[in-house]
């Protein structure tokens, strides 16, 4: 609500709007409710109550108040009144009521006043397609212009050209209500590519699969499929589907999905780059268009930048559409500056309004009259529209379907414009014209338009009905028939046709009521949708709630909303959209009440822990310290989430270069879990512990060890995480304690079951056996460690297992030269997964082995050093 309006005045205004349309007075308490409350026990089973939010503009209500004939009932939501049944003028046929961009009689494929722009776009496309990797110059193509200047129409001309020449043109759109995730438009674009591949037939499908498998690491495909579900459809591989759907212990045990380092992000971007390389080739070029870039966020551009800067991607063109009035400090402006600083050549095709001659050509073609007879009408339309193509098209429609617009003067044998009628239809803004048109629609259709405008594209009938709490089958059919909504037959979703139409529908909601309107939608979706539906539309729901958070009246509801934002943060982080994840976590943090440690401990500890992880990745050390200090002061040790927060503390201390403090903290956490490490390690104690463990594994074959049950105890899993963090710190800084860390990890694995971290335990135990002269036995456990990495798909631990097996175990019985290539791979995997310490461990061993081997030339050694650097 505007800052100058008090909450009391705002509520009074709402009550006034509602009572104006009702014949009976409604009790004030019910009339001023801003949101529907939750019962503490259930989100799904509670009976919904009607809301007072009536977002129809007051002017529209006043105009029709006297015509109200139906008394509102308690089942009416958002609108607590009925509108007049309009005259036949509002019941026009689909053909009469179609205000689409091609409503004139001229060809929709003809571009008026855009010949030079089309030529520049086509020439740029052909130049980019001639480049071959590695490309000397990188390109990014931008079409910019104001609302209604024809950006999409110009891009459609390129789409026809690309498809006619055998290429693929795929597109995704950002929305102001960007409800489906920061990278969803890219997901949509790739899905369109997959659909076009399917349309080409089996030969093209086989070729696409072959190229993807040859260029993309098989281990990267599952993670890419999680981001791009249509990739799974394209690959059609049951084994891949199983890898994607199965949740590994490594993922379950991770304290926070936000715990992704910049190196991990880089690996994800690199995998996506390889996929983009795979899907394009000279005979099958690809154009990926992302429109409405003005609504995209920082996370999106971080991902897009890595793709644009790939010089090995030929036959691929990135095309962006954006408004030309974006602020200088907006994400899209910053993105363009960053890629320009990286020597990317940006081709910006700027679209302006049409010139008078172009308008006259449009009018002549539309009314099939010579240009000399259309001059006065063309001048009138140009004056009204300032040459905006979208507005001119709608003005032409109005003239053709309003018989009173033009008067014929028999004496002068000429046509003149009826200024009285024209004044009612022609506005200086095309969006205002459309809003005015929408205000004449029946109430049920307006409600659907407003909800779809809030929900954005890909709105399902189920979501619309959940928001309105009524059946919308009939108004949906009518709006589709009129051309105001388009229905995707593949997924059954509905979208408002253009940005201008979306803005016009959204303007039907009174400005001051928009926050309450969004909040009501969000709360209803949160209650009505089942868990699977809610997870699928999670970003949509949180976006609605975000727009009305200040209106939530009670703390219990705020806690429930905060929990939903935590889920959104987790989901955003899994697609490496860390800025979006951080925003969601900060929102959840702000929703906590003054007594949140007592009232919502579990939720609080999760938010604090996730935020500490995220802020640590962003180097906000001051806030990390404050969050961890609060956890120390208020944490309950018996809580699983508290233990995860303590694990975060160990990780932070280790990375900050405080290994002693990290080890002490880790030992304290282990002690609270009933896992004890010696404070003063002794050699005799080590010999006894090593001998005892040897007796436990004696007689157990490798296959028996691999088939041990899975570790399920959360406290044991937490202990394994702490021991894994202490593994390297003790090896480097407290060597006498390191063997006890390894033996304790083995003991937990043998007694409580295997986990992904058990691979590190077996590798460490094998290395320890080699140190004490039991090399052959050490090899056995090293092999089991590598098998466990594959069994659990434990990519996070692959680098350290490679370093231990090929750097410590096998060199005890084989020539060092045999390990060098494996150590190089361990270095690469460590960088990709964020295990920097063991990436460097592998690199150091590889260089040492090369130097000791003596068979490498100086230039080869220097080249390898540069590769590691």
XYZ file of N, CA, C and O in Angstrom, residues 250-261 265 538 562-574 577-589 592 597 601-620 623-631 639-649 651-652 721:
340
model
N 24.471 -39.306 -0.379
C 25.273 -38.089 -0.372
C 24.379 -36.864 -0.403
O 24.605 -35.882 0.299
N 23.309 -36.937 -1.217
C 22.397 -35.793 -1.290
C 21.610 -35.649 -0.004
O 21.378 -34.555 0.483
N 21.181 -36.789 0.585
C 20.414 -36.728 1.826
C 21.255 -36.173 2.952
O 20.798 -35.382 3.775
N 22.522 -36.563 2.991
C 23.378 -36.159 4.082
C 23.896 -34.749 3.968
O 24.468 -34.228 4.914
N 23.736 -34.125 2.808
C 24.263 -32.771 2.653
C 23.508 -31.815 3.542
O 22.287 -31.794 3.555
N 24.200 -30.982 4.307
C 23.513 -30.110 5.245
C 22.672 -29.053 4.573
O 21.734 -28.557 5.160
N 23.006 -28.703 3.364
C 22.253 -27.619 2.714
C 22.488 -27.653 1.225
O 23.631 -27.700 0.775
N 21.431 -27.627 0.402
C 21.632 -27.580 -1.034
C 22.334 -26.310 -1.457
O 22.836 -26.221 -2.561
N 22.328 -25.296 -0.608
C 22.991 -24.048 -0.937
C 24.500 -24.177 -0.828
O 25.235 -23.272 -1.211
N 24.984 -25.302 -0.277
C 26.416 -25.467 -0.065
C 27.069 -25.865 -1.377
O 27.540 -26.977 -1.554
N 27.064 -24.947 -2.315
C 27.678 -25.174 -3.613
C 28.732 -24.095 -3.823
O 28.417 -22.909 -3.831
N 29.961 -24.504 -4.006
C 31.045 -23.545 -4.144
C 31.040 -22.949 -5.536
O 30.398 -23.462 -6.449
N 29.566 -24.475 -9.156
C 28.782 -23.721 -10.119
C 29.455 -23.733 -11.486
O 28.824 -23.899 -12.517
N 6.102 -24.040 -7.026
C 6.584 -23.403 -5.809
C 6.956 -21.942 -6.029
O 6.601 -21.062 -5.234
N 7.217 -18.757 5.866
C 8.680 -18.825 5.924
C 9.179 -20.211 5.538
O 10.181 -20.357 4.817
N 8.483 -21.252 6.009
C 8.873 -22.618 5.660
C 8.783 -22.843 4.154
O 9.619 -23.544 3.558
N 7.794 -22.222 3.517
C 7.653 -22.349 2.067
C 8.801 -21.652 1.348
O 9.319 -22.147 0.335
N 9.238 -20.512 1.876
C 10.365 -19.806 1.264
C 11.661 -20.603 1.424
O 12.543 -20.532 0.559
N 11.795 -21.354 2.507
C 12.969 -22.211 2.667
C 12.976 -23.288 1.583
O 14.016 -23.577 0.970
N 11.815 -23.862 1.323
C 11.728 -24.861 0.243
C 12.090 -24.242 -1.098
O 12.763 -24.872 -1.923
N 11.645 -23.016 -1.329
C 11.980 -22.336 -2.583
C 13.480 -22.091 -2.676
O 14.073 -22.204 -3.758
N 14.107 -21.746 -1.556
C 15.555 -21.528 -1.546
C 16.299 -22.812 -1.897
O 17.269 -22.796 -2.661
N 15.851 -23.926 -1.343
C 16.474 -25.212 -1.651
C 16.346 -25.532 -3.139
O 17.307 -25.951 -3.785
N 15.169 -25.308 -3.671
C 14.933 -25.635 -5.082
C 15.739 -24.731 -6.001
O 16.291 -25.185 -7.014
N 15.844 -23.453 -5.663
C 16.639 -22.533 -6.474
C 18.116 -22.905 -6.439
O 18.813 -22.851 -7.452
N 18.610 -23.305 -5.268
C 20.028 -23.656 -5.132
C 20.380 -24.894 -5.952
O 21.499 -25.005 -6.468
N 19.436 -25.809 -6.097
C 19.706 -27.027 -6.861
C 19.920 -26.736 -8.339
O 20.518 -27.539 -9.051
N 20.966 -21.296 -8.783
C 20.450 -19.923 -8.780
C 20.628 -19.364 -7.368
O 19.681 -19.229 -6.599
N 21.875 -19.039 -7.016
C 22.195 -18.755 -5.626
C 21.667 -17.403 -5.165
O 21.336 -17.236 -3.993
N 21.620 -16.431 -6.045
C 21.067 -15.134 -5.637
C 19.583 -15.276 -5.320
O 19.089 -14.699 -4.342
N 18.864 -16.020 -6.142
C 17.442 -16.261 -5.863
C 17.270 -17.040 -4.570
O 16.367 -16.767 -3.777
N 18.151 -17.999 -4.344
C 18.093 -18.768 -3.105
C 18.344 -17.868 -1.895
O 17.651 -17.970 -0.875
N 19.325 -16.981 -2.012
C 19.628 -16.076 -0.898
C 18.461 -15.143 -0.606
O 18.128 -14.889 0.560
N 17.814 -14.648 -1.658
C 16.660 -13.761 -1.452
C 15.541 -14.494 -0.713
O 14.908 -13.927 0.188
N 15.300 -15.737 -1.093
C 14.245 -16.509 -0.431
C 14.598 -16.753 1.040
O 13.738 -16.657 1.923
N 15.857 -17.056 1.322
C 16.271 -17.280 2.704
C 16.170 -16.007 3.532
O 15.759 -16.042 4.696
N 16.551 -14.885 2.946
C 16.434 -13.613 3.672
C 14.978 -13.274 3.963
O 14.655 -12.734 5.028
N 14.091 -13.594 3.025
C 12.664 -13.374 3.265
C 12.178 -14.249 4.413
O 11.442 -13.791 5.300
N 12.585 -15.516 4.414
C 12.206 -16.425 5.504
C 12.744 -15.902 6.839
O 12.050 -15.943 7.859
N 13.964 -15.400 6.831
C 14.573 -14.845 8.051
C 13.763 -13.651 8.563
O 13.510 -13.514 9.763
N 10.562 -14.392 10.613
C 10.651 -14.949 11.962
C 10.183 -13.929 12.991
O 10.445 -12.736 12.875
N 13.179 -18.495 18.498
C 13.934 -19.624 19.042
C 13.054 -20.523 19.913
O 13.272 -21.727 19.992
N 11.606 -23.427 16.771
C 13.036 -23.726 16.853
C 13.539 -24.439 15.598
O 14.567 -24.059 15.024
N 12.843 -25.500 15.163
C 13.302 -26.281 14.014
C 13.427 -25.406 12.776
O 14.428 -25.472 12.052
N 12.416 -24.584 12.513
C 12.449 -23.695 11.356
C 13.587 -22.685 11.493
O 14.318 -22.416 10.527
N 13.766 -22.143 12.688
C 14.795 -21.127 12.909
C 16.192 -21.683 12.661
O 17.015 -21.052 11.981
N 16.478 -22.864 13.201
C 17.819 -23.423 13.057
C 18.121 -23.754 11.599
O 19.259 -23.601 11.120
N 17.107 -24.193 10.862
C 17.300 -24.467 9.431
C 17.625 -23.184 8.686
O 18.564 -23.130 7.868
N 16.854 -22.120 8.940
C 17.083 -20.849 8.249
C 18.466 -20.299 8.588
O 19.216 -19.855 7.701
N 18.832 -20.316 9.865
C 20.132 -19.792 10.278
C 21.273 -20.585 9.648
O 22.274 -20.015 9.188
N 21.132 -21.909 9.634
C 22.194 -22.745 9.071
C 22.333 -22.522 7.568
O 23.442 -22.351 7.044
N 21.204 -22.527 6.842
C 21.249 -22.308 5.399
C 21.829 -20.929 5.076
O 22.639 -20.785 4.159
N 21.406 -19.925 5.837
C 21.912 -18.573 5.587
C 23.410 -18.489 5.853
O 24.146 -17.824 5.107
N 23.873 -19.145 6.905
C 25.308 -19.132 7.196
C 26.087 -19.779 6.054
O 27.137 -19.261 5.631
N 25.571 -20.906 5.525
C 26.216 -21.556 4.390
C 26.271 -20.625 3.181
O 27.309 -20.479 2.534
N 25.151 -19.995 2.896
C 25.079 -19.146 1.720
C 25.958 -17.907 1.866
O 26.703 -17.533 0.950
N 25.886 -17.254 3.016
C 26.684 -16.047 3.220
C 28.173 -16.379 3.231
O 29.001 -15.556 2.824
N 28.522 -17.562 3.681
C 29.928 -17.970 3.641
C 30.415 -18.083 2.201
O 31.536 -17.681 1.881
N 29.564 -18.627 1.331
C 29.944 -18.714 -0.075
C 30.118 -17.332 -0.687
O 30.921 -17.144 -1.600
N 29.375 -16.341 -0.169
C 29.448 -14.971 -0.701
C 30.425 -14.101 0.075
O 30.474 -12.888 -0.119
N 31.190 -14.733 0.990
C 32.241 -14.043 1.745
C 31.719 -12.943 2.655
O 32.420 -11.964 2.914
N 30.493 -13.081 3.132
C 29.965 -12.127 4.106
C 30.293 -12.661 5.503
O 29.444 -13.191 6.213
N 28.309 -11.496 8.809
C 26.996 -12.083 9.046
C 27.109 -13.568 9.380
O 26.334 -14.089 10.183
N 28.066 -14.258 8.763
C 28.272 -15.669 9.089
C 28.570 -15.821 10.574
O 27.992 -16.680 11.264
N 29.467 -14.986 11.087
C 29.823 -15.059 12.504
C 28.619 -14.788 13.399
O 28.422 -15.466 14.423
N 27.810 -13.810 13.021
C 26.635 -13.481 13.835
C 25.645 -14.642 13.849
O 25.109 -15.010 14.902
N 25.405 -15.249 12.684
C 24.465 -16.362 12.620
C 24.964 -17.555 13.427
O 24.199 -18.178 14.180
N 26.252 -17.877 13.283
C 26.798 -19.022 14.010
C 26.857 -18.760 15.507
O 26.662 -19.681 16.323
N 27.123 -17.505 15.894
C 27.101 -17.164 17.327
C 25.705 -17.352 17.916
O 25.552 -17.864 19.040
N 24.685 -16.933 17.159
C 23.305 -17.120 17.630
C 22.968 -18.604 17.771
O 22.255 -19.011 18.704
N 23.485 -19.409 16.847
C 23.251 -20.850 16.948
C 23.929 -21.407 18.189
O 23.371 -22.243 18.917
N 19.023 -31.746 18.742
C 18.307 -31.516 17.477
C 19.236 -31.804 16.291
O 20.379 -31.333 16.251
N 18.718 -32.555 15.314
C 19.515 -32.902 14.139
C 19.961 -31.661 13.384
O 21.112 -31.562 12.942
N 19.059 -30.692 13.217
C 19.400 -29.478 12.477
C 20.470 -28.667 13.201
O 21.291 -28.005 12.573
N 20.473 -28.713 14.527
C 21.513 -28.020 15.279
C 22.868 -28.648 14.998
O 23.870 -27.950 14.799
N 22.910 -29.975 14.957
C 24.160 -30.660 14.660
C 24.665 -30.300 13.264
O 25.861 -30.116 13.052
N 23.749 -30.167 12.309
C 24.156 -29.763 10.972
C 24.743 -28.357 10.997
O 25.703 -28.050 10.279
N 24.173 -27.488 11.827
C 24.722 -26.139 11.957
C 26.129 -26.183 12.537
O 27.012 -25.409 12.131
N 26.363 -27.084 13.481
C 27.700 -27.220 14.046
C 28.689 -27.749 12.997
O 29.864 -27.386 12.991
N 28.214 -28.628 12.130
C 29.054 -29.106 11.025
C 29.472 -27.925 10.148
O 30.624 -27.833 9.702
N 28.545 -27.030 9.904
C 28.868 -25.829 9.138
C 29.976 -25.039 9.811
O 30.887 -24.515 9.149
N 29.926 -24.934 11.132
C 30.959 -24.206 11.856
C 32.336 -24.839 11.639
O 33.325 -24.125 11.438
N 33.314 -26.599 9.088
C 33.700 -26.321 7.699
C 34.218 -24.888 7.548
O 35.260 -24.652 6.925
N 33.509 -23.931 8.139
C 33.901 -22.526 8.040
C 35.277 -22.305 8.667
O 36.145 -21.643 8.087
N 30.095 -36.940 8.601
C 30.381 -35.649 7.969
C 31.471 -34.904 8.721
O 32.385 -34.327 8.109
